[in-house]
Coordinates of C-alpha atoms and ligand atoms in Angstrom, one line a residue:
M64 CA 0.0 0.0 0.0
E65 CA 2.8 2.4 0.9
R66 CA 4.6 1.7 -2.3
F67 CA 1.4 2.3 -4.3
A68 CA 0.8 5.6 -2.5
R69 CA 4.4 6.7 -3.1
A70 CA 4.2 5.9 -6.7
W71 CA 0.9 7.7 -7.1
G72 CA 2.3 10.8 -5.3
Q73 CA 5.4 10.8 -7.6
A74 CA 3.3 10.3 -10.7
V75 CA 1.3 13.5 -10.0
H76 CA 4.1 15.5 -8.2
D77 CA 5.2 17.6 -11.1
A78 CA 1.6 18.4 -12.0
S79 CA 0.9 19.9 -8.6
Y80 CA 0.5 23.6 -8.1
V81 CA 1.2 23.5 -4.3
L82 CA 4.4 22.6 -2.8
L83 CA 4.1 19.7 -0.3
T84 CA 7.1 18.3 1.5
R85 CA 7.9 14.7 0.6
A86 CA 6.7 13.5 3.9
E87 CA 3.5 15.5 3.6
R88 CA 2.9 14.2 0.1
E89 CA 3.5 10.6 1.1
A90 CA 1.1 10.8 4.1
F91 CA -1.5 12.6 1.9
F92 CA -1.5 10.0 -0.8
L93 CA -1.4 7.1 1.7
D94 CA -4.5 8.5 3.2
L95 CA -6.2 8.7 -0.2
S96 CA -5.1 5.2 -1.1
E97 CA -6.5 3.7 2.1
R98 CA -9.8 5.5 1.7
L99 CA -10.1 4.1 -1.8
A100 CA -9.2 0.6 -0.6
Q101 CA -11.8 0.8 2.1
A102 CA -14.4 2.1 -0.4
L103 CA -13.6 -0.8 -2.8
T104 CA -14.5 -3.5 -0.2
A105 CA -17.1 -1.6 1.8
D106 CA -20.5 -3.2 2.3
P107 CA -22.8 -1.7 1.1
F108 CA -20.7 -0.2 -1.6
D109 CA -20.9 3.6 -2.1
A110 CA -19.0 5.5 -4.8
V111 CA -19.2 8.7 -2.8
G112 CA -15.9 7.8 -1.2
G113 CA -14.3 8.2 -4.6
Y114 CA -16.0 11.6 -5.0
R115 CA -14.5 12.9 -1.8
V116 CA -11.0 11.7 -2.7
G117 CA -11.4 13.7 -5.9
V118 CA -12.4 16.8 -4.0
D119 CA -9.4 16.4 -1.7
L120 CA -7.1 15.8 -4.6
A121 CA -8.2 19.1 -6.2
N122 CA -8.1 21.1 -2.9
T123 CA -5.0 19.8 -1.3
A124 CA -2.7 18.7 -4.0
A125 CA -4.2 21.1 -6.6
I126 CA -2.9 18.9 -9.5
A127 CA -3.2 19.9 -13.1
P128 CA -5.4 17.9 -15.5
E129 CA -2.5 15.7 -16.6
G130 CA -2.1 14.7 -13.0
L131 CA -5.8 13.6 -13.0
G132 CA -5.1 11.5 -16.1
R133 CA -2.1 9.8 -14.4
T134 CA -4.2 9.2 -11.3
V135 CA -6.8 7.5 -13.4
T136 CA -4.1 5.3 -15.0
M137 CA -2.5 4.5 -11.7
L138 CA -5.8 3.5 -10.1
T139 CA -7.1 1.5 -13.0
T140 CA -3.9 -0.4 -13.7
R141 CA -2.4 -1.0 -10.3
L142 CA -4.8 -0.5 -7.4
L143 CA -6.6 -3.9 -7.7
S144 CA -3.4 -5.9 -8.0
T145 CA -1.9 -4.0 -5.0
L146 CA -4.9 -5.0 -2.9
D147 CA -4.9 -8.5 -4.3
L148 CA -8.4 -8.0 -5.6
S149 CA -9.8 -9.5 -8.8
G150 CA -13.2 -10.3 -10.3
V151 CA -15.9 -8.5 -12.1
V152 CA -17.4 -6.9 -8.9
S153 CA -14.1 -5.3 -7.9
R154 CA -13.5 -4.1 -11.5
E155 CA -17.0 -2.6 -11.6
R156 CA -16.6 -0.9 -8.2
L157 CA -13.2 0.5 -9.2
A158 CA -14.7 1.9 -12.4
A159 CA -17.5 3.6 -10.4
L160 CA -15.0 5.0 -7.8
V161 CA -12.7 6.4 -10.6
E162 CA -15.7 7.9 -12.3
A163 CA -16.8 9.5 -9.0
L164 CA -13.2 10.7 -8.3
T165 CA -13.1 12.4 -11.7
M166 CA -16.4 14.1 -11.0
G167 CA -15.3 15.2 -7.5
Y168 CA -12.1 16.6 -8.9
T169 CA -13.7 18.5 -11.8
A170 CA -16.6 19.8 -9.7
T171 CA -14.1 21.2 -7.1
L172 CA -12.0 22.8 -9.7
H173 CA -15.0 24.3 -11.3
D174 CA -16.3 25.7 -7.9
R175 CA -13.0 27.1 -7.2
T176 CA -12.9 28.8 -10.5
L177 CA -16.1 30.6 -9.5
D178 CA -15.4 31.2 -5.8
Q179 CA -11.8 32.3 -6.2
Q180 CA -12.3 34.7 -9.0
D181 CA -10.4 37.4 -7.1
S182 CA -7.3 35.4 -6.2
L183 CA -7.3 33.8 -9.6
R184 CA -7.3 37.2 -11.2
R185 CA -4.0 37.8 -9.6
A186 CA -2.6 34.6 -11.2
D187 CA -1.5 34.4 -14.7
I188 CA -4.7 34.4 -16.8
T189 CA -3.4 32.7 -19.8
A190 CA -1.9 29.9 -17.8
R191 CA -5.3 29.4 -16.1
S192 CA -7.3 29.2 -19.2
E193 CA -4.7 26.9 -20.7
A194 CA -5.2 24.6 -17.7
E195 CA -8.9 24.7 -18.1
R196 CA -8.7 23.8 -21.7
A197 CA -6.4 20.9 -20.9
L198 CA -8.9 19.8 -18.3
R199 CA -11.7 19.9 -20.8
R200 CA -9.6 18.0 -23.3
S201 CA -8.7 15.3 -20.8
E202 CA -12.3 15.0 -19.8
E203 CA -13.3 14.6 -23.4
R204 CA -10.6 12.0 -23.8
L205 CA -11.9 10.0 -20.8
R206 CA -15.4 10.3 -22.1
H207 CA -14.4 9.2 -25.6
A208 CA -12.5 6.3 -24.3
A209 CA -15.4 5.1 -22.2
L210 CA -17.8 5.2 -25.1
H211 CA -15.7 4.0 -28.0
D212 CA -13.9 0.9 -29.0
A213 CA -10.1 1.4 -28.6
L214 CA -9.2 -0.7 -31.6
T215 CA -11.6 0.6 -34.3
G216 CA -12.7 3.9 -32.8
L217 CA -16.3 3.1 -33.4
P218 CA -18.9 3.7 -30.7
N219 CA -19.0 0.7 -28.3
R220 CA -21.7 -1.3 -26.5
T221 CA -22.0 1.3 -23.7
Q222 CA -22.6 4.1 -26.2
L223 CA -25.1 2.0 -28.1
S224 CA -27.0 1.2 -24.9
H225 CA -27.1 5.0 -24.1
W226 CA -28.4 5.8 -27.5
L227 CA -31.0 3.1 -27.3
S228 CA -32.3 4.3 -23.9
E229 CA -32.3 7.9 -25.1
L230 CA -34.6 6.8 -27.9
R231 CA -37.3 6.4 -25.4
T232 CA -36.7 9.6 -23.4
D233 CA -35.9 11.9 -26.3
A234 CA -39.2 13.4 -27.5
S235 CA -37.6 14.4 -30.8
A236 CA -36.5 10.8 -31.5
P237 CA -38.2 9.0 -34.5
G238 CA -41.0 6.5 -33.7
R239 CA -39.3 3.4 -34.9
F240 CA -35.7 2.1 -35.1
G241 CA -33.8 -0.9 -36.4
L242 CA -30.7 -2.6 -35.0
C243 CA -28.6 -5.1 -36.8
L244 CA -26.0 -7.1 -35.1
I245 CA -23.3 -8.4 -37.3
G246 CA -21.0 -11.3 -36.5
V247 CA -17.9 -11.6 -38.6
D248 CA -16.7 -15.1 -39.3
R249 CA -13.1 -16.3 -39.3
V250 CA -11.6 -13.5 -37.2
R251 CA -10.4 -16.1 -34.8
A252 CA -8.9 -18.2 -37.6
V253 CA -7.0 -15.1 -38.8
N254 CA -5.8 -14.4 -35.3
N255 CA -4.6 -18.0 -35.0
S256 CA -2.9 -18.3 -38.4
L257 CA -1.6 -14.7 -39.1
G258 CA -1.4 -13.3 -35.5
Y259 CA -3.4 -10.8 -33.5
A260 CA -1.9 -7.8 -35.3
A261 CA -3.4 -9.1 -38.6
G262 CA -6.7 -9.9 -36.8
D263 CA -6.8 -6.3 -35.5
R264 CA -6.1 -4.9 -39.0
L265 CA -8.9 -7.0 -40.4
L266 CA -11.3 -5.7 -37.7
R267 CA -10.3 -2.1 -38.5
A268 CA -11.0 -2.7 -42.2
V269 CA -14.4 -4.3 -41.3
A270 CA -15.2 -1.2 -39.2
E271 CA -14.3 1.0 -42.1
R272 CA -16.6 -0.8 -44.5
L273 CA -19.5 -0.9 -42.1
S274 CA -19.1 2.9 -41.6
Q275 CA -20.0 3.2 -45.2
V276 CA -23.5 1.8 -44.8
P277 CA -25.7 4.8 -45.4
D278 CA -28.4 5.9 -42.9
A279 CA -26.9 3.8 -40.1
V280 CA -24.4 4.3 -37.3
A281 CA -21.8 1.6 -37.1
C282 CA -20.8 0.4 -33.6
H283 CA -18.2 -2.2 -32.5
L284 CA -19.5 -4.2 -29.6
G285 CA -16.2 -6.1 -29.1
G286 CA -14.4 -9.0 -30.7
D287 CA -16.0 -10.0 -34.0
E288 CA -19.3 -8.3 -33.2
F289 CA -20.5 -5.1 -34.8
A290 CA -23.8 -3.3 -34.9
L291 CA -25.7 -0.9 -37.1
L292 CA -28.2 1.4 -35.5
I293 CA -30.8 2.8 -37.8
R294 CA -33.0 5.6 -36.5
G295 CA -36.4 6.2 -38.2
T296 CA -37.2 3.0 -40.0
T297 CA -40.7 2.4 -41.2
N298 CA -40.7 -1.4 -41.2
A299 CA -38.5 -4.5 -40.8
E300 CA -37.7 -4.5 -44.4
D301 CA -35.8 -1.2 -44.1
A302 CA -33.5 -2.7 -41.5
A303 CA -33.2 -6.0 -43.4
K304 CA -32.1 -4.1 -46.5
L305 CA -29.3 -2.4 -44.6
A306 CA -28.3 -5.7 -43.2
D307 CA -28.1 -7.1 -46.6
R308 CA -26.1 -4.2 -47.8
A309 CA -23.6 -4.6 -45.0
L310 CA -23.2 -8.3 -45.8
V311 CA -22.6 -7.5 -49.4
L312 CA -19.9 -4.9 -48.4
L313 CA -18.2 -7.5 -46.3
R314 CA -18.3 -10.2 -48.9
A315 CA -15.5 -8.6 -51.0
P316 CA -12.2 -10.1 -49.8
F317 CA -10.0 -8.0 -47.4
E318 CA -6.4 -7.3 -48.1
V319 CA -4.4 -7.7 -44.9
D320 CA -0.6 -7.9 -44.8
G321 CA -0.5 -9.0 -48.4
H322 CA -3.0 -11.8 -47.8
E323 CA -6.3 -11.8 -49.5
L324 CA -8.8 -12.7 -46.7
P325 CA -12.3 -13.7 -47.7
V326 CA -14.5 -13.0 -44.8
A327 CA -18.2 -13.8 -44.4
A328 CA -20.6 -12.4 -41.9
S329 CA -24.0 -13.1 -40.6
A330 CA -26.5 -10.6 -39.2
G331 CA -29.4 -10.6 -36.8
V332 CA -32.0 -7.9 -37.3
V333 CA -34.7 -6.3 -35.1
E334 CA -37.0 -3.5 -36.1
R335 CA -39.6 -2.1 -33.7
A336 CA -41.4 0.9 -32.4
V337 CA -39.5 2.9 -29.8
G338 CA -42.3 2.4 -27.2
D339 CA -42.4 -1.4 -27.8
G340 CA -40.6 -2.7 -24.7
D341 CA -37.2 -1.4 -23.5
P342 CA -35.1 -0.5 -26.6
V343 CA -32.0 -1.8 -24.9
D344 CA -33.6 -5.3 -25.1
A345 CA -33.2 -4.9 -28.8
I346 CA -29.5 -5.9 -28.5
R347 CA -30.5 -9.2 -26.9
A348 CA -33.2 -9.9 -29.6
A349 CA -30.8 -9.0 -32.4
A350 CA -28.2 -11.4 -30.8
M351 CA -30.8 -14.2 -30.9
A352 CA -31.6 -13.5 -34.5
L353 CA -27.8 -13.5 -35.3
H354 CA -27.6 -16.9 -33.6
W355 CA -30.3 -18.2 -35.9
A356 CA -28.6 -16.8 -39.0
K357 CA -25.4 -18.6 -38.0
D358 CA -27.4 -21.8 -37.4
D359 CA -28.9 -21.4 -40.8
G360 CA -25.5 -21.7 -42.4
R361 CA -24.0 -18.2 -42.0
D362 CA -23.5 -15.5 -44.6
R363 CA -27.1 -14.4 -44.3
W364 CA -29.4 -12.3 -42.2
R365 CA -32.4 -13.2 -40.1
V366 CA -35.1 -10.9 -38.6
F367 CA -36.0 -11.6 -35.0
D368 CA -39.5 -12.9 -34.6
D369 CA -41.4 -13.6 -31.4
E370 CA -42.8 -16.9 -32.5
Q371 CA -39.4 -18.4 -33.2
N372 CA -38.1 -17.0 -30.0
A373 CA -41.0 -18.7 -28.1
R374 CA -40.1 -22.0 -29.9
D375 CA -36.5 -21.6 -28.9
V376 CA -37.5 -20.9 -25.3
A377 CA -39.7 -24.0 -25.3
R378 CA -36.9 -26.1 -26.7
Y379 CA -34.6 -24.7 -24.1
R380 CA -37.0 -25.6 -21.4
L381 CA -37.5 -29.1 -22.7
S382 CA -33.7 -29.5 -22.8
A383 CA -33.4 -28.2 -19.2
E384 CA -36.1 -30.7 -18.0
M385 CA -34.3 -33.7 -19.3
P386 CA -32.0 -34.5 -16.4
G387 CA -35.0 -34.4 -14.0
A388 CA -37.1 -36.5 -16.3
L389 CA -34.4 -39.2 -16.5
A390 CA -34.2 -39.3 -12.7
R391 CA -38.0 -39.6 -12.5
G392 CA -38.0 -42.5 -15.0
E393 CA -40.0 -40.6 -17.7
F394 CA -37.9 -42.1 -20.6
A395 CA -38.7 -45.5 -21.8
L396 CA -38.3 -47.6 -24.9
A397 CA -41.0 -48.8 -27.2
Y398 CA -40.0 -52.0 -29.1
Q399 CA -40.7 -52.7 -32.7
P400 CA -40.2 -56.2 -34.1
M401 CA -37.8 -57.0 -36.9
V402 CA -39.0 -60.1 -38.8
D403 CA -37.0 -62.7 -40.8
L404 CA -38.7 -62.5 -44.2
T405 CA -38.3 -66.2 -45.0
T406 CA -39.3 -67.8 -41.7
G407 CA -41.5 -65.0 -40.2
A408 CA -39.7 -65.2 -36.9
V409 CA -39.0 -62.1 -34.8
V410 CA -35.2 -62.1 -34.9
A411 CA -34.7 -58.7 -33.3
V412 CA -36.5 -55.8 -31.7
E413 CA -35.6 -52.2 -32.1
G414 CA -35.8 -50.0 -29.0
L415 CA -37.3 -46.6 -29.8
A416 CA -37.1 -43.8 -27.2
R417 CA -40.3 -42.3 -25.8
W418 CA -40.7 -39.6 -23.2
A419 CA -43.8 -39.7 -21.0
H420 CA -43.8 -35.9 -20.4
P421 CA -46.1 -35.0 -17.5
E422 CA -47.6 -32.0 -19.3
L423 CA -46.9 -32.5 -23.0
G424 CA -47.9 -36.2 -23.1
R425 CA -45.9 -38.9 -24.9
L426 CA -43.1 -37.3 -26.9
L427 CA -41.5 -39.0 -29.9
P428 CA -37.7 -39.0 -30.4
G429 CA -37.9 -36.2 -33.1
R430 CA -38.9 -33.8 -30.3
F431 CA -36.0 -34.6 -27.9
I432 CA -33.1 -36.7 -29.3
G433 CA -31.7 -33.7 -31.3
L434 CA -31.9 -31.5 -28.2
A435 CA -30.2 -34.1 -26.1
E436 CA -27.4 -34.3 -28.8
D437 CA -27.0 -30.5 -28.7
S438 CA -26.8 -30.4 -24.9
G439 CA -24.6 -33.5 -24.6
F440 CA -27.3 -35.1 -22.4
I441 CA -27.5 -37.8 -25.0
L442 CA -24.6 -39.5 -23.3
P443 CA -26.3 -40.3 -20.0
L444 CA -29.7 -40.7 -21.7
G445 CA -28.3 -43.1 -24.3
M446 CA -26.6 -45.2 -21.7
H447 CA -29.7 -45.3 -19.6
L448 CA -31.8 -46.5 -22.6
L449 CA -29.1 -49.0 -23.6
E450 CA -29.2 -50.5 -20.1
Q451 CA -33.0 -50.6 -20.2
A452 CA -32.9 -52.4 -23.5
C453 CA -30.4 -54.9 -22.2
R454 CA -32.4 -55.7 -19.1
Q455 CA -35.5 -56.2 -21.3
A456 CA -33.5 -58.6 -23.5
M457 CA -32.5 -60.6 -20.4
Q458 CA -36.2 -60.8 -19.4
W459 CA -37.2 -62.1 -22.8
Q460 CA -34.3 -64.6 -22.8
N461 CA -35.6 -66.0 -19.5
V462 CA -39.0 -66.6 -20.9
R463 CA -38.4 -67.5 -24.6
P464 CA -36.0 -70.0 -25.9
A465 CA -35.3 -68.0 -29.1
A466 CA -35.2 -64.6 -27.6
P467 CA -34.7 -61.7 -30.1
V468 CA -31.6 -59.5 -30.3
V469 CA -32.3 -56.0 -29.0
S470 CA -31.3 -53.2 -31.3
V471 CA -30.4 -49.8 -29.8
N472 CA -29.9 -46.5 -31.7
L473 CA -26.6 -44.7 -31.1
A474 CA -26.3 -41.0 -31.7
A475 CA -23.3 -39.4 -33.5
R476 CA -22.2 -37.8 -30.2
Q477 CA -22.2 -41.2 -28.5
L478 CA -20.2 -42.8 -31.3
C479 CA -17.4 -40.1 -30.8
Y480 CA -17.4 -40.5 -27.0
P481 CA -14.1 -42.2 -26.1
G482 CA -15.5 -44.1 -23.2
L483 CA -18.3 -45.6 -25.2
A484 CA -17.0 -49.2 -25.6
A485 CA -16.0 -49.5 -21.9
E486 CA -19.4 -48.3 -20.8
V487 CA -21.2 -50.7 -23.1
A488 CA -19.0 -53.5 -21.8
A489 CA -19.9 -52.4 -18.2
V490 CA -23.6 -52.5 -18.9
L491 CA -23.5 -55.9 -20.5
D492 CA -21.5 -57.1 -17.5
R493 CA -23.9 -55.6 -15.0
V494 CA -27.0 -57.0 -16.7
G495 CA -25.4 -60.3 -17.6
L496 CA -26.5 -60.1 -21.2
P497 CA -24.3 -62.0 -23.7
S498 CA -22.8 -59.4 -26.1
H499 CA -24.2 -61.0 -29.3
R500 CA -27.7 -60.3 -28.1
L501 CA -27.1 -56.6 -28.4
Q502 CA -27.1 -54.7 -31.7
L503 CA -26.3 -51.1 -32.1
E504 CA -27.7 -48.9 -35.0
I505 CA -25.5 -46.1 -36.3
T506 CA -26.7 -44.0 -39.2
E507 CA -24.7 -44.3 -42.4
N508 CA -24.0 -40.5 -42.4
D509 CA -22.6 -40.6 -38.9
V510 CA -20.2 -43.3 -39.8
M511 CA -19.1 -41.6 -43.0
T512 CA -18.2 -38.4 -41.2
A513 CA -16.7 -40.4 -38.3
E514 CA -13.0 -40.2 -37.6
G515 CA -10.5 -41.1 -34.9
D516 CA -12.5 -42.0 -31.8
A517 CA -15.6 -43.1 -33.7
V518 CA -13.7 -45.7 -35.8
R519 CA -11.8 -46.9 -32.7
N520 CA -15.2 -47.2 -31.0
L521 CA -16.6 -49.3 -33.8
H522 CA -13.7 -51.7 -33.6
A523 CA -13.8 -51.9 -29.8
L524 CA -17.6 -52.6 -29.9
A525 CA -17.1 -55.3 -32.6
G526 CA -14.3 -56.7 -30.4
L527 CA -16.8 -57.0 -27.5
G528 CA -19.0 -59.2 -29.8
V529 CA -21.7 -56.6 -30.1
R530 CA -23.5 -56.4 -33.5
V531 CA -23.3 -53.1 -35.4
V532 CA -25.6 -52.2 -38.3
L533 CA -25.7 -49.1 -40.5
D534 CA -29.1 -47.3 -40.2
D535 CA -30.8 -45.3 -42.9
F536 CA -28.5 -46.8 -45.5
G537 CA -28.6 -45.4 -49.0
T538 CA -29.2 -41.8 -47.9
G539 CA -25.5 -40.9 -47.6
Y540 CA -23.0 -42.4 -49.9
C541 CA -20.8 -44.7 -48.0
G542 CA -18.0 -45.7 -50.2
L543 CA -17.8 -49.4 -50.9
A544 CA -14.2 -49.8 -50.0
Y545 CA -14.8 -47.9 -46.8
L546 CA -17.8 -50.1 -45.9
R547 CA -15.6 -53.1 -46.3
S548 CA -13.0 -51.8 -43.9
L549 CA -15.6 -51.3 -41.1
P550 CA -16.6 -54.0 -38.6
V551 CA -20.3 -53.9 -39.5
H552 CA -22.7 -56.8 -39.5
G553 CA -25.6 -55.4 -41.5
I554 CA -27.4 -52.5 -43.2
K555 CA -30.9 -51.1 -42.7
V556 CA -32.1 -49.7 -46.0
A557 CA -33.6 -46.2 -45.6
R558 CA -37.4 -46.0 -45.5
P559 CA -37.9 -43.9 -48.6
F560 CA -36.7 -46.7 -50.9
V561 CA -39.2 -49.0 -49.4
A562 CA -42.0 -46.4 -49.8
G563 CA -40.9 -46.1 -53.4
L564 CA -41.9 -49.6 -54.1
D565 CA -45.5 -48.5 -54.1
H566 CA -45.0 -45.7 -56.6
H567 CA -46.1 -46.4 -60.1
G568 CA -43.9 -45.6 -63.1
A569 CA -40.3 -44.7 -63.4
T570 CA -39.6 -43.6 -59.7
G571 CA -41.0 -46.9 -58.4
R572 CA -38.8 -48.8 -60.9
T573 CA -35.8 -46.8 -59.9
D574 CA -36.3 -47.4 -56.2
E575 CA -36.8 -51.1 -56.8
A576 CA -33.6 -51.2 -58.9
I577 CA -31.7 -49.4 -56.1
L578 CA -33.1 -51.7 -53.4
T579 CA -32.1 -54.7 -55.5
S580 CA -28.5 -53.5 -55.9
L581 CA -28.3 -52.6 -52.2
V582 CA -29.4 -56.1 -51.3
H583 CA -26.8 -57.5 -53.6
L584 CA -24.1 -55.2 -52.3
G585 CA -25.0 -56.2 -48.8
H586 CA -24.8 -59.9 -49.6
T587 CA -21.5 -59.5 -51.5
L588 CA -20.0 -58.0 -48.3
D589 CA -21.6 -60.7 -46.2
L590 CA -23.9 -58.3 -44.5
S591 CA -27.5 -58.9 -43.5
V592 CA -30.0 -56.5 -45.1
T593 CA -33.0 -55.1 -43.3
A594 CA -35.8 -53.1 -44.9
E595 CA -37.6 -50.7 -42.6
G596 CA -40.9 -48.8 -42.9
I597 CA -42.8 -51.7 -44.6
E598 CA -46.4 -50.6 -44.6
T599 CA -48.1 -52.5 -47.4
S600 CA -48.2 -56.2 -48.4
H601 CA -47.1 -55.1 -51.9
Q602 CA -43.9 -53.8 -50.4
L603 CA -43.4 -56.9 -48.4
D604 CA -43.9 -59.1 -51.5
R605 CA -41.4 -57.1 -53.5
L606 CA -38.8 -57.2 -50.7
R607 CA -39.1 -61.0 -50.4
A608 CA -38.7 -61.3 -54.1
I609 CA -35.6 -59.1 -54.1
G610 CA -34.1 -61.3 -51.4
C611 CA -34.0 -58.9 -48.5
D612 CA -33.3 -60.8 -45.2
V613 CA -35.2 -58.9 -42.5
G614 CA -38.2 -56.6 -42.5
Q615 CA -39.5 -54.0 -40.1
G616 CA -42.6 -51.7 -40.3
W617 CA -46.1 -51.0 -39.3
L618 CA -47.4 -53.9 -41.4
L619 CA -45.3 -56.3 -39.3
G620 CA -45.7 -54.6 -36.0
R621 CA -45.8 -51.1 -34.6
P622 CA -43.5 -49.9 -31.8
A623 CA -45.1 -50.9 -28.5
P624 CA -44.3 -51.2 -24.9
A625 CA -42.2 -54.3 -24.0
G626 CA -45.2 -56.0 -22.4
H627 CA -47.3 -55.9 -25.6
L628 CA -44.7 -57.6 -27.8
F629 CA -44.9 -61.3 -27.2
T630 CA -48.4 -61.6 -25.9
A631 CA -48.9 -64.9 -27.6
T632 CA -46.3 -66.6 -25.5
Ligands
LIG1096 P1 -34.9 -44.8 -37.0 O1 -33.8 -45.5 -36.3 O2 -34.9 -44.8 -38.5 O3 -36.3 -45.5 -36.5 C1 -37.3 -45.9 -37.2 C2 -38.4 -44.9 -37.1 O4 -39.4 -45.2 -38.1 C3 -39.1 -44.9 -35.8 O5 -39.6 -43.6 -35.6 C4 -40.3 -45.8 -36.1 O6 -41.4 -45.6 -35.2 C5 -40.6 -45.4 -37.5 N1 -41.4 -46.5 -38.2 C6 -41.3 -47.8 -38.0 N2 -42.0 -48.5 -38.8 C7 -42.6 -47.6 -39.7 C8 -43.5 -47.6 -40.8 O7 -43.9 -48.7 -41.2 N3 -43.9 -46.5 -41.3 C9 -43.4 -45.3 -40.9 N4 -43.9 -44.2 -41.5 N5 -42.6 -45.2 -39.8 C10 -42.2 -46.3 -39.2 P2 -39.4 -42.9 -34.2 O8 -39.6 -43.8 -33.1 O9 -40.1 -41.6 -34.2 O10 -37.8 -42.6 -34.2 C11 -37.3 -41.7 -35.0 C12 -35.8 -41.7 -35.0 O11 -35.3 -41.3 -33.7 C13 -35.2 -43.0 -35.2 O12 -35.1 -43.3 -36.5 C14 -33.8 -42.9 -34.6 O13 -32.9 -42.3 -35.5 C15 -34.1 -41.9 -33.5 N6 -34.1 -42.6 -32.2 C16 -35.2 -43.3 -31.7 N7 -34.8 -43.8 -30.4 C17 -33.6 -43.4 -30.2 C18 -32.6 -43.7 -29.2 O14 -32.9 -44.4 -28.2 N8 -31.4 -43.2 -29.3 C19 -31.0 -42.4 -30.4 N9 -29.8 -41.9 -30.4 N10 -31.9 -42.2 -31.4 C20 -33.1 -42.7 -31.3
LIG1097 CA1 -32.9 -47.1 -36.0
LIG1098 CA1 -33.8 -46.1 -39.8

């Protein structure tokens, strides 16, 4: 603390009009430092302590404006570390104290200018007005720094928020406004590959282009995020047009350090009446729309709409409810038979996830599996369902001599999870199910894009003796050579090909030809071929004729609770 106080005193010493002895100076600045330290941690917090320090600084040390600037630098760069404080709260408190100190200092100086007209008249008038001008300049600099981005010089988030809240209070403001938030892609890639200096230059160039968008004020909210504020729109189209313009401007490649950098951007747009909610909320809404634009594949803009937002919120809620639902046992599997097309025997059953939601009723996997994949919850959920399926298989094995294999769907995320094979082995062990009674279904697409861990997982699972089949086969293009290299036991031909068998004319014939070659392909590679989605007896007949091994579909049995499956036995 003493060291900090000494350094502070020294920093402003030559800007001081009054002559203090060294001991006086040290004691004075130590007192100020201690008061600031106390104010920083006081409960409740009150910035007025900072104001008083500012007053004393102006009265006692009578420092010139450059001294105030150095004081601000000292406090913002060194005080927290001197006190061993960190964290957002401390930083926010410090900022408030420094602001109050500046206000106390300038107010005192101003009062003194008025009060002490007489004594000041005796002083050198030009020096005084020079000092006042310097004070105003440094005030302006501080204000500018607080409201602008240091890198690009554009107005920052604080300034944008001020403007937005002013829209509501300013009677002369127009009735509507638009805000478009722009996310620039690949800035991080540029930082990583060409260095931060190149990234900074790129951002400055982006700022320059965005400043050219007419009728809008460009702001830089930080990092790769920019905004355009448009005052006086008439409808959402006005704002969307400007967003489009901005994206067009950014689409031309940037030239940085001799590199030509193609940059794409996405934009989220809001347009509303000034009185329609808190205008500052528009930033959040635009951020949401920006997120949608990125989700839609980037390089595009999206306009915020309440309905989509409500859907997002509902999805988010559903996602957040999953862990509780798992604990309450709301997830269960329905089982659908897979039938040998020559003998008619049920050789396997596929477990299909169902969520008995207390308010929304029974939910199909389309409503929640994707959400669980996004949140990562698919890992615990998937293992839970897998264990359920294995226990069910054990029960069937105990009552039926030729018990069916259980087939469980695996999500891409599970396939890439390094601990997958070990966890599957642990479940089999716990339940006591022989590994060949478990089959895992992985979609062809997931396998095609799989790398590293996923391929290792496939081999490890095959090593355990678990069967692996490729689901929805024929929708992606899994190279023949690649398929040969994978430890797979069968393919399940995608439903649309089976549906095509009922079409008359060329499409139907094409689908039948594709099915025929898929069956041959499967057999050549020694794989069993299953057709799913069989709904009509015509489809069933054609599949038998083609030589397909196994069939699954509503005609042969709908997904049903475990207890409904083998009612005959
Ligand atoms: P999938 O693996 O292709 O499952 C077959 C889907 O087709 C199931 O829909 C099933 O109910 C439906 N289906 C069966 N026969 C017929 C038919 O004759 N006609 C028609 N139109 N549809 C039929 P479901 O249960 O809605 O499952 C949808 C998808 O959700 C599944 O597609 C699978 O990819 C995924 N899924 C289901 N359960 C799980 C699970 O436990 N884990 C994971 N990761 N994914 C699952
Ligand atoms: Ca499946
Ligand atoms: Ca399928």
